[in-house]
CSV table of C-alpha atoms in Angstrom, one decimal:
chain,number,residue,atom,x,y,z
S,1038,UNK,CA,18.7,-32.4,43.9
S,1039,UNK,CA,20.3,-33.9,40.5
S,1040,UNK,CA,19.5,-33.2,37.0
S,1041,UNK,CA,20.7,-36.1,34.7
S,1042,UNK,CA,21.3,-36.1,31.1
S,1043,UNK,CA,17.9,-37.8,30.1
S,1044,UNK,CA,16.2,-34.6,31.5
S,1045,UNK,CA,15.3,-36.8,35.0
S,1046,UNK,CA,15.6,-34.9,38.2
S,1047,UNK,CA,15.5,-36.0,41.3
S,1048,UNK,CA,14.5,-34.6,44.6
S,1049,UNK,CA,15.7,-35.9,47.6
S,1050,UNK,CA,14.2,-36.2,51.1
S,1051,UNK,CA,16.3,-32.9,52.2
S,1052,UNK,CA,14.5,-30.8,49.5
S,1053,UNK,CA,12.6,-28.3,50.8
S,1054,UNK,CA,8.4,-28.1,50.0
S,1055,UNK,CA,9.5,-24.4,48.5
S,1056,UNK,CA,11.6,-26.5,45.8
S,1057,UNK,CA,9.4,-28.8,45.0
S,1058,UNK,CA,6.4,-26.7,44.5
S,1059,UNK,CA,8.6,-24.7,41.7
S,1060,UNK,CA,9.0,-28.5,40.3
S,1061,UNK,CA,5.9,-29.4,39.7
S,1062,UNK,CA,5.7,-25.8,37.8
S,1063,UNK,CA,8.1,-27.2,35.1
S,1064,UNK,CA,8.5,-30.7,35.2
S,1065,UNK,CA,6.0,-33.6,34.8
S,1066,UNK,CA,6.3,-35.7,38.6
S,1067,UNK,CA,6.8,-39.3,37.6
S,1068,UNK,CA,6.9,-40.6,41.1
S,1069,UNK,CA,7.4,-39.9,44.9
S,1070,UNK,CA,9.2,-42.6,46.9
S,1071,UNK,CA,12.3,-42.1,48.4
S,1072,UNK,CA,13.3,-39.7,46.0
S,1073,UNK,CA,10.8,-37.5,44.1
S,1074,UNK,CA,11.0,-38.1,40.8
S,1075,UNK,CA,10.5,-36.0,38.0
S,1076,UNK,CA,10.7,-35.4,33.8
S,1077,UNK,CA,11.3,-32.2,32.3
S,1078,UNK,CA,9.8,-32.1,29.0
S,1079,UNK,CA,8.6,-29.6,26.3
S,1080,UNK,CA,5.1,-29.9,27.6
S,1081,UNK,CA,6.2,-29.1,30.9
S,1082,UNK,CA,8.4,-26.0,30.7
S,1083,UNK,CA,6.2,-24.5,27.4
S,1084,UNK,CA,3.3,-24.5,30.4
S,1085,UNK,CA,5.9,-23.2,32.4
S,1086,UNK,CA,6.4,-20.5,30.0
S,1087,UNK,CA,2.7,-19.9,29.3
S,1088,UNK,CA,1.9,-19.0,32.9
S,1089,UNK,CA,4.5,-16.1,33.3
S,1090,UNK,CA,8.3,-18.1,34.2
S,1091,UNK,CA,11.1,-16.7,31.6
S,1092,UNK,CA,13.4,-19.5,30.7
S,1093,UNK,CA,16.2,-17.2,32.2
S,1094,UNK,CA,14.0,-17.9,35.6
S,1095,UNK,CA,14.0,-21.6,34.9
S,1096,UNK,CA,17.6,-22.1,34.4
S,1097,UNK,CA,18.5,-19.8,37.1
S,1098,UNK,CA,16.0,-21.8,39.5
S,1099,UNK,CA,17.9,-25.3,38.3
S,1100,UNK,CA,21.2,-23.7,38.9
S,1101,UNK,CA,20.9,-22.7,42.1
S,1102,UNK,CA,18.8,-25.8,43.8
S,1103,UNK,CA,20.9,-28.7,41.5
S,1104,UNK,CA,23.8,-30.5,44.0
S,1105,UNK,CA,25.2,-31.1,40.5
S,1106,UNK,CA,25.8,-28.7,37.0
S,1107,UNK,CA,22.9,-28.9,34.5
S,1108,UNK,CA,24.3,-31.4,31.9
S,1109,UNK,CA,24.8,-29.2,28.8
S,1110,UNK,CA,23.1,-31.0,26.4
S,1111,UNK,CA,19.8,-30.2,28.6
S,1112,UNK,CA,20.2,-26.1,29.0
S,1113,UNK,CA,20.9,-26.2,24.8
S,1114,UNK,CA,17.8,-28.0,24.7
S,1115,UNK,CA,16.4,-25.5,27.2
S,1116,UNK,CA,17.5,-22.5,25.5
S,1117,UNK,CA,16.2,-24.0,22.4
S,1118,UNK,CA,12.7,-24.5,23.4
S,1119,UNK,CA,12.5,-21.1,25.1
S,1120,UNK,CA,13.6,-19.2,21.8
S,1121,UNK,CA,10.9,-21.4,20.0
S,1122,UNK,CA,8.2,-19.9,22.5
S,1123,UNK,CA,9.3,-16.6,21.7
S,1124,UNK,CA,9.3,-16.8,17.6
S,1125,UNK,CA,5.6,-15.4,17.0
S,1126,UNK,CA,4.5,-13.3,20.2
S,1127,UNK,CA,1.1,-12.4,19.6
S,1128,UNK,CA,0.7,-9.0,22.0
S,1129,UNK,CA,-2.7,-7.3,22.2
S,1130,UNK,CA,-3.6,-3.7,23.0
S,1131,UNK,CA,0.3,-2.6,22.5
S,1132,UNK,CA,1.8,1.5,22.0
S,1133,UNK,CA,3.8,1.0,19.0
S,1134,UNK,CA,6.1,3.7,18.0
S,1135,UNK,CA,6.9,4.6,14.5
S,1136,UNK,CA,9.7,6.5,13.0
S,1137,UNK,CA,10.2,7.7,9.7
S,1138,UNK,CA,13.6,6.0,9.2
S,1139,UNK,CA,16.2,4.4,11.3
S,1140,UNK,CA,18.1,7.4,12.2
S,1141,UNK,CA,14.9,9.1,13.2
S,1142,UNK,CA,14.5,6.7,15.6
S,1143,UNK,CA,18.5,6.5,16.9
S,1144,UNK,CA,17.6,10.2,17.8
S,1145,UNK,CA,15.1,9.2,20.0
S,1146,UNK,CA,17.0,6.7,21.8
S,1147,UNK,CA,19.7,9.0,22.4
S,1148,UNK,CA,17.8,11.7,24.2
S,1149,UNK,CA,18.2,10.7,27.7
S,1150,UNK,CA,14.8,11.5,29.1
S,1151,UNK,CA,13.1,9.7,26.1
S,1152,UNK,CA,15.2,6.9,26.1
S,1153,UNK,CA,14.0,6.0,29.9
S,1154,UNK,CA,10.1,5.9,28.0
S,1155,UNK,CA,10.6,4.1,25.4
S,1156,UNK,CA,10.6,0.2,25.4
S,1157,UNK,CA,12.1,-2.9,23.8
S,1158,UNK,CA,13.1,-1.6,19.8
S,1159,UNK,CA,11.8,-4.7,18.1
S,1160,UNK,CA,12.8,-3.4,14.4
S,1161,UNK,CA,14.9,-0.7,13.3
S,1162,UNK,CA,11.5,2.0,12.5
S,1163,UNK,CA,9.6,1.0,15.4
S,1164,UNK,CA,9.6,0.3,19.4
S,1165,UNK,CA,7.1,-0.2,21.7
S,1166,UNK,CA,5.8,2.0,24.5
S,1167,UNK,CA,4.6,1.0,27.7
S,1168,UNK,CA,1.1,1.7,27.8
S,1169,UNK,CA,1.6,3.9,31.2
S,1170,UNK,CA,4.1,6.0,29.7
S,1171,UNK,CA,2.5,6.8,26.2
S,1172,UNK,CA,1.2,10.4,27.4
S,1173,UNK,CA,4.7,10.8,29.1
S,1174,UNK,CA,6.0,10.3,25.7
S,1175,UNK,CA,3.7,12.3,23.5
S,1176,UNK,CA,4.1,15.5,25.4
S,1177,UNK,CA,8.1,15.1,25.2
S,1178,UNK,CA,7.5,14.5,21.4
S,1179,UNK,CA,5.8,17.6,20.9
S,1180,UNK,CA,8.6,19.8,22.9
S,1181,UNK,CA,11.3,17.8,21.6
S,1182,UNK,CA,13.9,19.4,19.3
S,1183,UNK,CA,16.7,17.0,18.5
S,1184,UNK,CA,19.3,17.3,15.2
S,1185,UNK,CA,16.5,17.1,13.2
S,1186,UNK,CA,14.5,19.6,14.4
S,1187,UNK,CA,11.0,19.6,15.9
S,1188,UNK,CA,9.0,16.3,15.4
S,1189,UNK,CA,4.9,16.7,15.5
S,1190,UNK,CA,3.8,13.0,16.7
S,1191,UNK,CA,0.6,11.7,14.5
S,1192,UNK,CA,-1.6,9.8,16.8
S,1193,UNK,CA,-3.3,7.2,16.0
S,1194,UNK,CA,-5.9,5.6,18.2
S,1195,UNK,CA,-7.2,2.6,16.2
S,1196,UNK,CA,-8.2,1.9,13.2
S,1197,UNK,CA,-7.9,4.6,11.0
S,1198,UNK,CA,-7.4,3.2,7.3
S,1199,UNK,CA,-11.0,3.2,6.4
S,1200,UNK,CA,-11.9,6.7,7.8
S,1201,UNK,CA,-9.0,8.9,6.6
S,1202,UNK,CA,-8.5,11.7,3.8
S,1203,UNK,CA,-4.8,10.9,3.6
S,1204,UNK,CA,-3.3,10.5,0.0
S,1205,UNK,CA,-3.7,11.4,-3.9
S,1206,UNK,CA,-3.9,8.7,-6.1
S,1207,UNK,CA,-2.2,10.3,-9.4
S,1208,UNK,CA,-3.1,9.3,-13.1
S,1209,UNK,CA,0.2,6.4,-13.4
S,1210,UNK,CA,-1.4,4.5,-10.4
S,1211,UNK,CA,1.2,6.3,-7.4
S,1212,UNK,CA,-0.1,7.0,-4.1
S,1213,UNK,CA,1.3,10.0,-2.6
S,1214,UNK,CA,0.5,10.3,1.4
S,1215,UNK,CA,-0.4,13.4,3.1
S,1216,UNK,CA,2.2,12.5,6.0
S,1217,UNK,CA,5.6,11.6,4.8
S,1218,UNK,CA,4.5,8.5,7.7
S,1219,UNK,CA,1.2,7.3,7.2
S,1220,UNK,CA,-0.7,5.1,9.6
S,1221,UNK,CA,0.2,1.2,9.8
S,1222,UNK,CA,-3.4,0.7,9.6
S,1223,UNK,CA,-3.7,3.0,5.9
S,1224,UNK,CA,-1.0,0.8,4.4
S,1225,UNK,CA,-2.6,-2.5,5.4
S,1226,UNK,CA,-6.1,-1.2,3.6
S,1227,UNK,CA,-4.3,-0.6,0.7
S,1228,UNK,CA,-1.9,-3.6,0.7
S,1229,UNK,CA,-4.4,-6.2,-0.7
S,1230,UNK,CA,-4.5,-4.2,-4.4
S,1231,UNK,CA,-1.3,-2.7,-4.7
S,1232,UNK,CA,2.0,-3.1,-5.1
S,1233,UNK,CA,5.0,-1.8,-2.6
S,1234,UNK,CA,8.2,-0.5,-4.5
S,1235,UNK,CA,11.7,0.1,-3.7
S,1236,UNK,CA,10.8,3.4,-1.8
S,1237,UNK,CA,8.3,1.6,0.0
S,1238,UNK,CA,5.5,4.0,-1.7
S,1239,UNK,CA,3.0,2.0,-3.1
S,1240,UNK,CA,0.7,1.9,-6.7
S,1241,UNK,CA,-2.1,0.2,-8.7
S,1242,UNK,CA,-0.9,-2.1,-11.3
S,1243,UNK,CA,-2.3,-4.4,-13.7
S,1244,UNK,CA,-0.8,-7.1,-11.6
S,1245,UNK,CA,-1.8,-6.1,-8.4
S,1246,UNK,CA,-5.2,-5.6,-9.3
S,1247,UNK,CA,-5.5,-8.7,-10.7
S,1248,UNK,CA,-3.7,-10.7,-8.0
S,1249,UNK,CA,-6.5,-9.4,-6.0
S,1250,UNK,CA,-10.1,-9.9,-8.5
S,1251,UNK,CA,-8.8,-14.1,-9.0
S,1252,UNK,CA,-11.1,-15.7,-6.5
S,1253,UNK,CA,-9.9,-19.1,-7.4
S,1254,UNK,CA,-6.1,-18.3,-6.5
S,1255,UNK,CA,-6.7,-19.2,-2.6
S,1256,UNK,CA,-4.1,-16.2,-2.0
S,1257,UNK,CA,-6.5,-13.4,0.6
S,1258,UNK,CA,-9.4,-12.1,0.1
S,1259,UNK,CA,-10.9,-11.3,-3.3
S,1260,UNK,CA,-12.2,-7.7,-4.3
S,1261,UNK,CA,-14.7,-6.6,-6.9
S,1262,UNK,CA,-13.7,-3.0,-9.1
S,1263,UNK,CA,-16.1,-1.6,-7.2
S,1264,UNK,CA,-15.0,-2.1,-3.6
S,1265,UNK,CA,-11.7,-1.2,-5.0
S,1266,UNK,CA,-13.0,2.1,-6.2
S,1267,UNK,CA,-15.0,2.9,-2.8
S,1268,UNK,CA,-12.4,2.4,-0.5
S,1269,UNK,CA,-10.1,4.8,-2.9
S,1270,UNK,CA,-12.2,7.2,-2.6
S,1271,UNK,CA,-13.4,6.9,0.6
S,1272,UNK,CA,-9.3,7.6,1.2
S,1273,UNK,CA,-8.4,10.2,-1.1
S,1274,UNK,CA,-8.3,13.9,-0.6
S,1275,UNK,CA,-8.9,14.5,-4.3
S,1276,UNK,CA,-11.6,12.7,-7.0
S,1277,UNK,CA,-9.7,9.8,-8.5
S,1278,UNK,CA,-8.5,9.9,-11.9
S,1279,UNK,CA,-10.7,8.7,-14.7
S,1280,UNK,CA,-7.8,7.1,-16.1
S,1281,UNK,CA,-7.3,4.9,-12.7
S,1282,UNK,CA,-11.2,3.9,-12.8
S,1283,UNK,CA,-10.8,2.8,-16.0
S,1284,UNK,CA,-7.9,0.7,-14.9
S,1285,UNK,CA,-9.0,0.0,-12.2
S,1286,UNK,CA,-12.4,-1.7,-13.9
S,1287,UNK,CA,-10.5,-3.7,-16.3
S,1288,UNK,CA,-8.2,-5.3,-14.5
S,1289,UNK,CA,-10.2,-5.7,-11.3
S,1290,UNK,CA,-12.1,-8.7,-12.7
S,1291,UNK,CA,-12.5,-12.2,-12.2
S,1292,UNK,CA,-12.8,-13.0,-15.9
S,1293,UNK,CA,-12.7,-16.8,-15.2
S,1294,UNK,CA,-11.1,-19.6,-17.1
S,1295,UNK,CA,-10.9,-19.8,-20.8
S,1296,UNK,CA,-9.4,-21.4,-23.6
S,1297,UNK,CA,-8.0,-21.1,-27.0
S,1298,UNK,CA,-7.3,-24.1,-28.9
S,1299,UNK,CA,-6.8,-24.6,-33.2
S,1300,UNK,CA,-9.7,-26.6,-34.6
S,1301,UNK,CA,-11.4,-27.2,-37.7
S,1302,UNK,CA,-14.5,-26.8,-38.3
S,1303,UNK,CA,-17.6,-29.0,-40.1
S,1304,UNK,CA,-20.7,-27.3,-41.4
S,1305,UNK,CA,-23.1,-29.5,-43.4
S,1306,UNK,CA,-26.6,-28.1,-45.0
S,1307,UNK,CA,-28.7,-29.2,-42.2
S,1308,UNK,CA,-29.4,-30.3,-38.9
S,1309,UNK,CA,-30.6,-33.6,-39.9
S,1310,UNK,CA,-27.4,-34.4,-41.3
S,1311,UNK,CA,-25.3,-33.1,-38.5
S,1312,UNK,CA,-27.4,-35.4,-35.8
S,1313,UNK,CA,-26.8,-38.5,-38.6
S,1314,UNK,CA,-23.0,-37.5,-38.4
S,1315,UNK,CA,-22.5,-37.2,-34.2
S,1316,UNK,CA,-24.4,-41.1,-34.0
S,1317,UNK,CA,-22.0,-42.5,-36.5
S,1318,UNK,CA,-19.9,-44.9,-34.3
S,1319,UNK,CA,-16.7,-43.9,-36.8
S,1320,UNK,CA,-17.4,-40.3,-36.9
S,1321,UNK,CA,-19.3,-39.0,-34.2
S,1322,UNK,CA,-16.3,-39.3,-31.6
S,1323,UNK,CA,-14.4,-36.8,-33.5
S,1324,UNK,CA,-17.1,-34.4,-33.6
S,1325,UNK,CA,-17.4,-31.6,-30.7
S,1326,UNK,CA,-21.0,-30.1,-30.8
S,1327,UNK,CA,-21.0,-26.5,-30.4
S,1328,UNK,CA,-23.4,-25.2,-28.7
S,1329,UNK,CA,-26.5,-23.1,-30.6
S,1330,UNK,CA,-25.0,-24.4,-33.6
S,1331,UNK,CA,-26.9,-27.4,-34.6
S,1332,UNK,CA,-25.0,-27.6,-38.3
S,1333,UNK,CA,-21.3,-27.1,-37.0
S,1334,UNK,CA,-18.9,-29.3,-35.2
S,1335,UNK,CA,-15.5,-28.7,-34.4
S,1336,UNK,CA,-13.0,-31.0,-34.7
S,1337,UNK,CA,-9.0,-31.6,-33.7
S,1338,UNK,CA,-6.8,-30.1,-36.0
S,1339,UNK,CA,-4.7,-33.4,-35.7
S,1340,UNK,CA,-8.1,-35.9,-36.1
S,1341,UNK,CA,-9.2,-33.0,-39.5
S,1342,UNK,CA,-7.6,-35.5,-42.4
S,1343,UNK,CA,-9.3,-38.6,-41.0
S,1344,UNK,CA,-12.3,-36.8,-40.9
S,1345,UNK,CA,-11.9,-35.3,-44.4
S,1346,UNK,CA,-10.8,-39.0,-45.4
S,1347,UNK,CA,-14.3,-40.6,-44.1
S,1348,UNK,CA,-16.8,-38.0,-45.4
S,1349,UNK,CA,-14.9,-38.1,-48.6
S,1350,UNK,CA,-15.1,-41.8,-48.5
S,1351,UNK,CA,-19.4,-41.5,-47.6
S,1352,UNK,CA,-20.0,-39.2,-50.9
S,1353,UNK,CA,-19.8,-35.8,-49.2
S,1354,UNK,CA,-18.4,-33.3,-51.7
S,1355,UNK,CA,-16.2,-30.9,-49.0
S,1356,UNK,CA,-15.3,-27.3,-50.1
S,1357,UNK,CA,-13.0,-25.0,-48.5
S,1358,UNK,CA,-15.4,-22.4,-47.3
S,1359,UNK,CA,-18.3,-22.3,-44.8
S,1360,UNK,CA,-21.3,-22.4,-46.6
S,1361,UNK,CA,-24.5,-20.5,-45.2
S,1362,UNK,CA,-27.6,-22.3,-44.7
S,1363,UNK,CA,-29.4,-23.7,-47.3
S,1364,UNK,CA,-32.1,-22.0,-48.9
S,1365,UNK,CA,-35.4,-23.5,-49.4
């Protein structure tokens, strides 16, 4: 069998049926003459991938059956497209392990019967467990005594965020946690409406409330004051602070959009003369009705002394104040 440059392989008649069958398993067969034919292309070996082969199986298989070495420019490209498979892994139904800190969880890797437990580390706080060895590790956690003492595993079977007495929300918005670790699933309740400092603790501001009421910023989910409030202190071991419901029902709203703009403003005795004004072809297109104000119209600062110029011009005496409405 030879592997060319162009990512063509061919099989010849001496290939065995056990060969060919791992072929067709990650390559695309082009045609089968006197040579079998065939392309490897993304398609191919991310199927490949998909239905259980590692890309450390696939180049292992094409080492060992090729009469020739794999051209290097087509393992890069190998290696390449298996790391791309790998960059978001979605895993369900998982035993995730959480430590405290990084050294936390060195110590656990360096006991020698936990270290045969635990699985792949895939960030410095956290590995994963097998699911057949998560009981195997709990009972070792709770007899365990390593250089920092004994360590009291929190279980958590689910989603517990919603459910849970677990924190104190004091007066200046901080969240203190019952654990010194809380729950991955507390933290991503909370997460929408607050804000995560250096310490990684977490508090209600101003901004993170209202990052969270704008409906209209297409960033999550939006949340009303209220739903903020509920799920507080649904979660709290102690009543919330008046001061945080007050904050907390300020900011917390969707206020919509608004404007402030410098005008000047027309009031004449009568709405009679106000509907003469807007039909003038000169004038009216400088004059902004305001609504449930049938004598005033605002006007453009910048458009004011052309205004002033025309009424002054049509025999309107113009004062500086605005004058009530007329009596009768």
């Amino acid at each position: 069998m030879v592997i060319q440059p162009n990512f063509q392989i061919f099989a010849f008649e001496s290939t065995g049926e056990d060969v060919l069958f791992a072929l067709d398993r990650i390559a695309q067969r082009v045609r089968a003459e006197q040579a079998v034919e065939y392309h490897l292309t993304h398609e191919s070996v991310y199927a490949a991938q998909r239905r259980g082969m590692e890309m450390t199986d696939i180049l292992g298989f094409l080492d060992r059956v090729s009469s020739v070495p794999i051209p290097q420019n087509v393992r890069r490209t190998l290696e390449e497209w298996g790391s791309q498979l790998e960059r978001i892994v979605v895993r369900r139904n998982i035993c995730l392990l959480q430590g405290i800190d990084e050294q936390t969880l060195d110590a656990l890797y360096a006991d020698p019967e936990l270290s045969r437990l635990l699985g792949r580390r895939i960030v410095p706080t956290a590995a994963l467990i097998p699911a057949n060895q998560l009981q195997s590790v709990y009972r070792r956690l709770m007899n365990w005594s390593g250089t920092s003492g004994w360590m009291l595993p929190a279980v958590s079977e689910g989603d517990d965020g919603m459910d849970s007495r677990v924190m104190t929300v004091h007066a200046d918005g901080h969240i203190a946690f019952q654990q010194r670790l809380p729950s991955i699933y507390v933290r991503a309740a909370l997460r929408p409406f607050t804000d995560e400092e250096g310490d990684r603790s977490l508090r209600l501001t101003p901004g993170s409330l209202q990052r969270v009421a704008n409906s209209r910023n297409g960033k999550g989910r939006p949340y009303s004051a209220d739903q903020i409030l509920d799920r507080l202190r649904r979660m709290s071991v102690a009543p919330l602070p008046e001061e945080i419901t007050m904050v907390v029902r300020r900011w917390a709203k969707d206020w919509g959009l608004g404007a402030l703009a410098e005008v000047t403003l027309l009031r004449v005795e009568n709405e009679e003369a106000m509907k003469y004004l807007q039909a003038d072809d000169e004038l009216g297109p400088f004059l902004q009705a305001i609504p449930d104000a049938p004598m005033l119209a605002a006007i453009r600062s910048e458009q004011a002394e052309k205004v002033r110029g025309i009424l002054l011009e049509r025999g309107m005496d113009l004062g500086d104040q605005i004058i009530g409405p007329s009596k009768q």
